[in-house]
Amino acid sequence: MKWNLPNILTVLRLLAAPGLAVMFLYFTRPYADWFALILFLSAAITDWFDGYLARAWKQETKIGAMLDPIADKAMVVIALMILVGYSAEHWTPWLVLPATVILFREVFVSGLREYLGDTAGTLKVTKLAKWKTTAQMVAIAILFSQGVFEHYFVMATFGMDAATMDQVLTGQLEDLNHMRWHLEAMFWSGRIGLWLLWIAAALTLITGYDYLRKAMPHLKES
């Protein structure tokens, strides 16, 4: 393996994927949410940089081309697993359904590529697939930020009874702990993150069908 900078960034991104889960094993929330958000954003940024640098410096390698999509899939799969797992108390289908679609597509397309073997080159990454990956990354980052806002909102309401909370949120009492801001940020980050995740799920279905259509000539019986 050639240890040039693009390949190093790709390997670091691959290692960062299980690091997301480690954050929630060794840190309490909201610190785990913060660390996971920073780690995920850093990995998403390197996803753009490693490809750009490899092309600009003419350092594209076979190992880099192989590891790059694996790192992307690992980041998305593990991040969705964490988001669904830590939202189990809410267990909303609005999060579970698009996450299921995305995970199913990743497994399905990976299986197609493995079966096709040497002819897997027919399933080249399209521009729409890149937009799908971008939508997934942005949606997951925003949903991680919702966990941060949610826990700061809970901390701001610590020790308050329901009546006091209602008075603060309705403006009858001074909002010293910025409760309203944290509540609004929690609400909109959750909504925007879910909207983007559904968009990513729709793009996932479209690109998955496109890959299946391209693979069909190779799946016909002789």
GROMACS .gro file of N, CA and C in nm, residues 73-149:
model
  231
   73LYS      N    1  -1.939   0.393   0.351
   73LYS     CA    2  -2.047   0.305   0.395
   73LYS      C    3  -2.037   0.275   0.544
   74ALA      N    4  -1.915   0.253   0.593
   74ALA     CA    5  -1.896   0.224   0.735
   74ALA      C    6  -1.940   0.342   0.821
   75MET      N    7  -1.905   0.464   0.779
   75MET     CA    8  -1.944   0.583   0.854
   75MET      C    9  -2.096   0.595   0.860
   76VAL      N   10  -2.162   0.578   0.746
   76VAL     CA   11  -2.307   0.595   0.739
   76VAL      C   12  -2.378   0.486   0.819
   77VAL      N   13  -2.336   0.360   0.801
   77VAL     CA   14  -2.403   0.248   0.868
   77VAL      C   15  -2.390   0.259   1.020
   78ILE      N   16  -2.269   0.285   1.069
   78ILE     CA   17  -2.248   0.292   1.214
   78ILE      C   18  -2.318   0.415   1.273
   79ALA      N   19  -2.315   0.528   1.201
   79ALA     CA   20  -2.382   0.648   1.250
   79ALA      C   21  -2.533   0.627   1.259
   80LEU      N   22  -2.592   0.564   1.157
   80LEU     CA   23  -2.736   0.537   1.161
   80LEU      C   24  -2.771   0.439   1.273
   81MET      N   25  -2.684   0.341   1.295
   81MET     CA   26  -2.706   0.247   1.404
   81MET      C   27  -2.711   0.320   1.538
   82ILE      N   28  -2.619   0.414   1.557
   82ILE     CA   29  -2.615   0.490   1.683
   82ILE      C   30  -2.739   0.577   1.697
   83LEU      N   31  -2.777   0.647   1.590
   83LEU     CA   32  -2.893   0.737   1.596
   83LEU      C   33  -3.020   0.660   1.627
   84VAL      N   34  -3.040   0.546   1.560
   84VAL     CA   35  -3.160   0.466   1.586
   84VAL      C   36  -3.155   0.407   1.726
   85GLY      N   37  -3.038   0.359   1.767
   85GLY     CA   38  -3.026   0.298   1.899
   85GLY      C   39  -3.052   0.395   2.012
   86TYR      N   40  -3.002   0.518   2.000
   86TYR     CA   41  -3.018   0.615   2.108
   86TYR      C   42  -3.149   0.693   2.099
   87SER      N   43  -3.228   0.667   1.994
   87SER     CA   44  -3.362   0.725   1.987
   87SER      C   45  -3.466   0.618   2.016
   88ALA      N   46  -3.423   0.506   2.075
   88ALA     CA   47  -3.513   0.393   2.100
   88ALA      C   48  -3.630   0.433   2.190
   89GLU      N   49  -3.606   0.529   2.280
   89GLU     CA   50  -3.714   0.570   2.369
   89GLU      C   51  -3.826   0.641   2.293
   90HIS      N   52  -3.789   0.707   2.181
   90HIS     CA   53  -3.891   0.772   2.097
   90HIS      C   54  -3.939   0.672   1.991
   91TRP      N   55  -3.844   0.597   1.935
   91TRP     CA   56  -3.870   0.491   1.836
   91TRP      C   57  -3.967   0.536   1.728
   92THR      N   58  -3.937   0.647   1.667
   92THR     CA   59  -4.023   0.701   1.564
   92THR      C   60  -3.996   0.632   1.430
   93PRO      N   61  -4.102   0.592   1.359
   93PRO     CA   62  -4.081   0.533   1.226
   93PRO      C   63  -4.024   0.632   1.127
   94TRP      N   64  -4.039   0.762   1.156
   94TRP     CA   65  -3.986   0.864   1.065
   94TRP      C   66  -3.834   0.859   1.058
   95LEU      N   67  -3.768   0.804   1.158
   95LEU     CA   68  -3.624   0.784   1.156
   95LEU      C   69  -3.589   0.641   1.114
   96VAL      N   70  -3.663   0.544   1.166
   96VAL     CA   71  -3.631   0.403   1.141
   96VAL      C   72  -3.649   0.366   0.994
   97LEU      N   73  -3.756   0.414   0.931
   97LEU     CA   74  -3.785   0.374   0.793
   97LEU      C   75  -3.679   0.420   0.693
   98PRO      N   76  -3.641   0.549   0.691
   98PRO     CA   77  -3.536   0.588   0.596
   98PRO      C   78  -3.402   0.523   0.627
   99ALA      N   79  -3.373   0.503   0.757
   99ALA     CA   80  -3.248   0.436   0.794
   99ALA      C   81  -3.248   0.292   0.742
  100THR      N   82  -3.364   0.224   0.750
  100THR     CA   83  -3.375   0.088   0.700
  100THR      C   84  -3.354   0.082   0.549
  101VAL      N   85  -3.413   0.178   0.478
  101VAL     CA   86  -3.397   0.183   0.332
  101VAL      C   87  -3.251   0.201   0.295
  102ILE      N   88  -3.184   0.291   0.363
  102ILE     CA   89  -3.042   0.319   0.333
  102ILE      C   90  -2.956   0.196   0.362
  103LEU      N   91  -2.978   0.133   0.477
  103LEU     CA   92  -2.898   0.016   0.513
  103LEU      C   93  -2.923  -0.100   0.418
  104PHE      N   94  -3.050  -0.120   0.381
  104PHE     CA   95  -3.083  -0.230   0.288
  104PHE      C   96  -3.014  -0.208   0.153
  105ARG      N   97  -3.018  -0.086   0.106
  105ARG     CA   98  -2.955  -0.056  -0.024
  105ARG      C   99  -2.805  -0.081  -0.020
  106GLU      N  100  -2.739  -0.041   0.088
  106GLU     CA  101  -2.595  -0.060   0.097
  106GLU      C  102  -2.559  -0.209   0.094
  107VAL      N  103  -2.637  -0.290   0.167
  107VAL     CA  104  -2.613  -0.435   0.166
  107VAL      C  105  -2.642  -0.494   0.029
  108PHE      N  106  -2.751  -0.450  -0.032
  108PHE     CA  107  -2.792  -0.504  -0.163
  108PHE      C  108  -2.689  -0.473  -0.271
  109VAL      N  109  -2.645  -0.347  -0.278
  109VAL     CA  110  -2.548  -0.309  -0.381
  109VAL      C  111  -2.412  -0.374  -0.356
  110SER      N  112  -2.374  -0.386  -0.229
  110SER     CA  113  -2.248  -0.456  -0.198
  110SER      C  114  -2.254  -0.601  -0.242
  111GLY      N  115  -2.371  -0.665  -0.222
  111GLY     CA  116  -2.388  -0.802  -0.268
  111GLY      C  117  -2.381  -0.813  -0.419
  112LEU      N  118  -2.440  -0.716  -0.489
  112LEU     CA  119  -2.433  -0.714  -0.635
  112LEU      C  120  -2.288  -0.705  -0.683
  113ARG      N  121  -2.214  -0.612  -0.622
  113ARG     CA  122  -2.074  -0.594  -0.663
  113ARG      C  123  -1.993  -0.721  -0.638
  114GLU      N  124  -2.018  -0.786  -0.524
  114GLU     CA  125  -1.943  -0.908  -0.492
  114GLU      C  126  -1.977  -1.019  -0.592
  115TYR      N  127  -2.105  -1.032  -0.627
  115TYR     CA  128  -2.145  -1.136  -0.721
  115TYR      C  129  -2.089  -1.111  -0.861
  116LEU      N  130  -2.089  -0.985  -0.903
  116LEU     CA  131  -2.044  -0.953  -1.038
  116LEU      C  132  -1.893  -0.971  -1.054
  117GLY      N  133  -1.820  -0.955  -0.944
  117GLY     CA  134  -1.676  -0.978  -0.950
  117GLY      C  135  -1.607  -0.885  -1.048
  118ASP      N  136  -1.542  -0.941  -1.149
  118ASP     CA  137  -1.465  -0.862  -1.245
  118ASP      C  138  -1.552  -0.768  -1.327
  119THR      N  139  -1.680  -0.799  -1.340
  119THR     CA  140  -1.768  -0.712  -1.418
  119THR      C  141  -1.836  -0.606  -1.332
  120ALA      N  142  -1.794  -0.593  -1.205
  120ALA     CA  143  -1.854  -0.494  -1.115
  120ALA      C  144  -1.826  -0.351  -1.161
  121GLY      N  145  -1.732  -0.335  -1.255
  121GLY     CA  146  -1.704  -0.202  -1.309
  121GLY      C  147  -1.822  -0.140  -1.378
  122THR      N  148  -1.923  -0.222  -1.414
  122THR     CA  149  -2.045  -0.167  -1.474
  122THR      C  150  -2.125  -0.085  -1.374
  123LEU      N  151  -2.098  -0.105  -1.245
  123LEU     CA  152  -2.170  -0.032  -1.140
  123LEU      C  153  -2.086   0.086  -1.090
  124LYS      N  154  -2.046   0.170  -1.182
  124LYS     CA  155  -1.965   0.286  -1.144
  124LYS      C  156  -2.049   0.386  -1.066
  125VAL      N  157  -1.981   0.458  -0.976
  125VAL     CA  158  -2.049   0.558  -0.895
  125VAL      C  159  -2.094   0.674  -0.984
  126THR      N  160  -2.222   0.708  -0.976
  126THR     CA  161  -2.278   0.815  -1.057
  126THR      C  162  -2.281   0.946  -0.976
  127LYS      N  163  -2.309   1.056  -1.046
  127LYS     CA  164  -2.319   1.185  -0.977
  127LYS      C  165  -2.436   1.184  -0.878
  128LEU      N  166  -2.546   1.117  -0.917
  128LEU     CA  167  -2.661   1.109  -0.827
  128LEU      C  168  -2.625   1.032  -0.700
  129ALA      N  169  -2.541   0.929  -0.715
  129ALA     CA  170  -2.497   0.853  -0.597
  129ALA      C  171  -2.411   0.940  -0.506
  130LYS      N  172  -2.332   1.029  -0.565
  130LYS     CA  173  -2.251   1.120  -0.484
  130LYS      C  174  -2.340   1.219  -0.409
  131TRP      N  175  -2.447   1.266  -0.475
  131TRP     CA  176  -2.542   1.354  -0.408
  131TRP      C  177  -2.612   1.279  -0.294
  132LYS      N  178  -2.640   1.151  -0.318
  132LYS     CA  179  -2.701   1.068  -0.214
  132LYS      C  180  -2.611   1.061  -0.092
  133THR      N  181  -2.482   1.037  -0.115
  133THR     CA  182  -2.387   1.029  -0.004
  133THR      C  183  -2.378   1.162   0.070
  134THR      N  184  -2.376   1.272  -0.005
  134THR     CA  185  -2.371   1.405   0.057
  134THR      C  186  -2.493   1.429   0.144
  135ALA      N  187  -2.612   1.396   0.092
  135ALA     CA  188  -2.736   1.414   0.169
  135ALA      C  189  -2.733   1.330   0.296
  136GLN      N  190  -2.681   1.209   0.287
  136GLN     CA  191  -2.671   1.123   0.406
  136GLN      C  192  -2.578   1.185   0.510
  137MET      N  193  -2.462   1.232   0.465
  137MET     CA  194  -2.364   1.288   0.558
  137MET      C  195  -2.420   1.412   0.629
  138VAL      N  196  -2.482   1.502   0.551
  138VAL     CA  197  -2.536   1.625   0.611
  138VAL      C  198  -2.650   1.592   0.707
  139ALA      N  199  -2.739   1.500   0.666
  139ALA     CA  200  -2.852   1.463   0.752
  139ALA      C  201  -2.803   1.404   0.884
  140ILE      N  202  -2.706   1.314   0.878
  140ILE     CA  203  -2.656   1.250   0.999
  140ILE      C  204  -2.588   1.350   1.090
  141ALA      N  205  -2.510   1.442   1.032
  141ALA     CA  206  -2.444   1.544   1.113
  141ALA      C  207  -2.546   1.631   1.186
  142ILE      N  208  -2.653   1.670   1.117
  142ILE     CA  209  -2.757   1.752   1.180
  142ILE      C  210  -2.829   1.674   1.289
  143LEU      N  211  -2.855   1.546   1.265
  143LEU     CA  212  -2.922   1.464   1.366
  143LEU      C  213  -2.834   1.442   1.489
  144PHE      N  214  -2.702   1.434   1.469
  144PHE     CA  215  -2.612   1.428   1.585
  144PHE      C  216  -2.619   1.559   1.664
  145SER      N  217  -2.631   1.671   1.593
  145SER     CA  218  -2.640   1.801   1.663
  145SER      C  219  -2.769   1.811   1.743
  146GLN      N  220  -2.876   1.742   1.698
  146GLN     CA  221  -2.999   1.745   1.775
  146GLN      C  222  -2.978   1.685   1.914
  147GLY      N  223  -2.896   1.578   1.922
  147GLY     CA  224  -2.867   1.520   2.052
  147GLY      C  225  -2.797   1.618   2.144
  148VAL      N  226  -2.710   1.701   2.088
  148VAL     CA  227  -2.641   1.804   2.167
  148VAL      C  228  -2.742   1.904   2.222
  149PHE      N  229  -2.829   1.958   2.135
  149PHE     CA  230  -2.928   2.057   2.178
  149PHE      C  231  -3.027   1.998   2.279
   0.00000   0.00000   0.00000
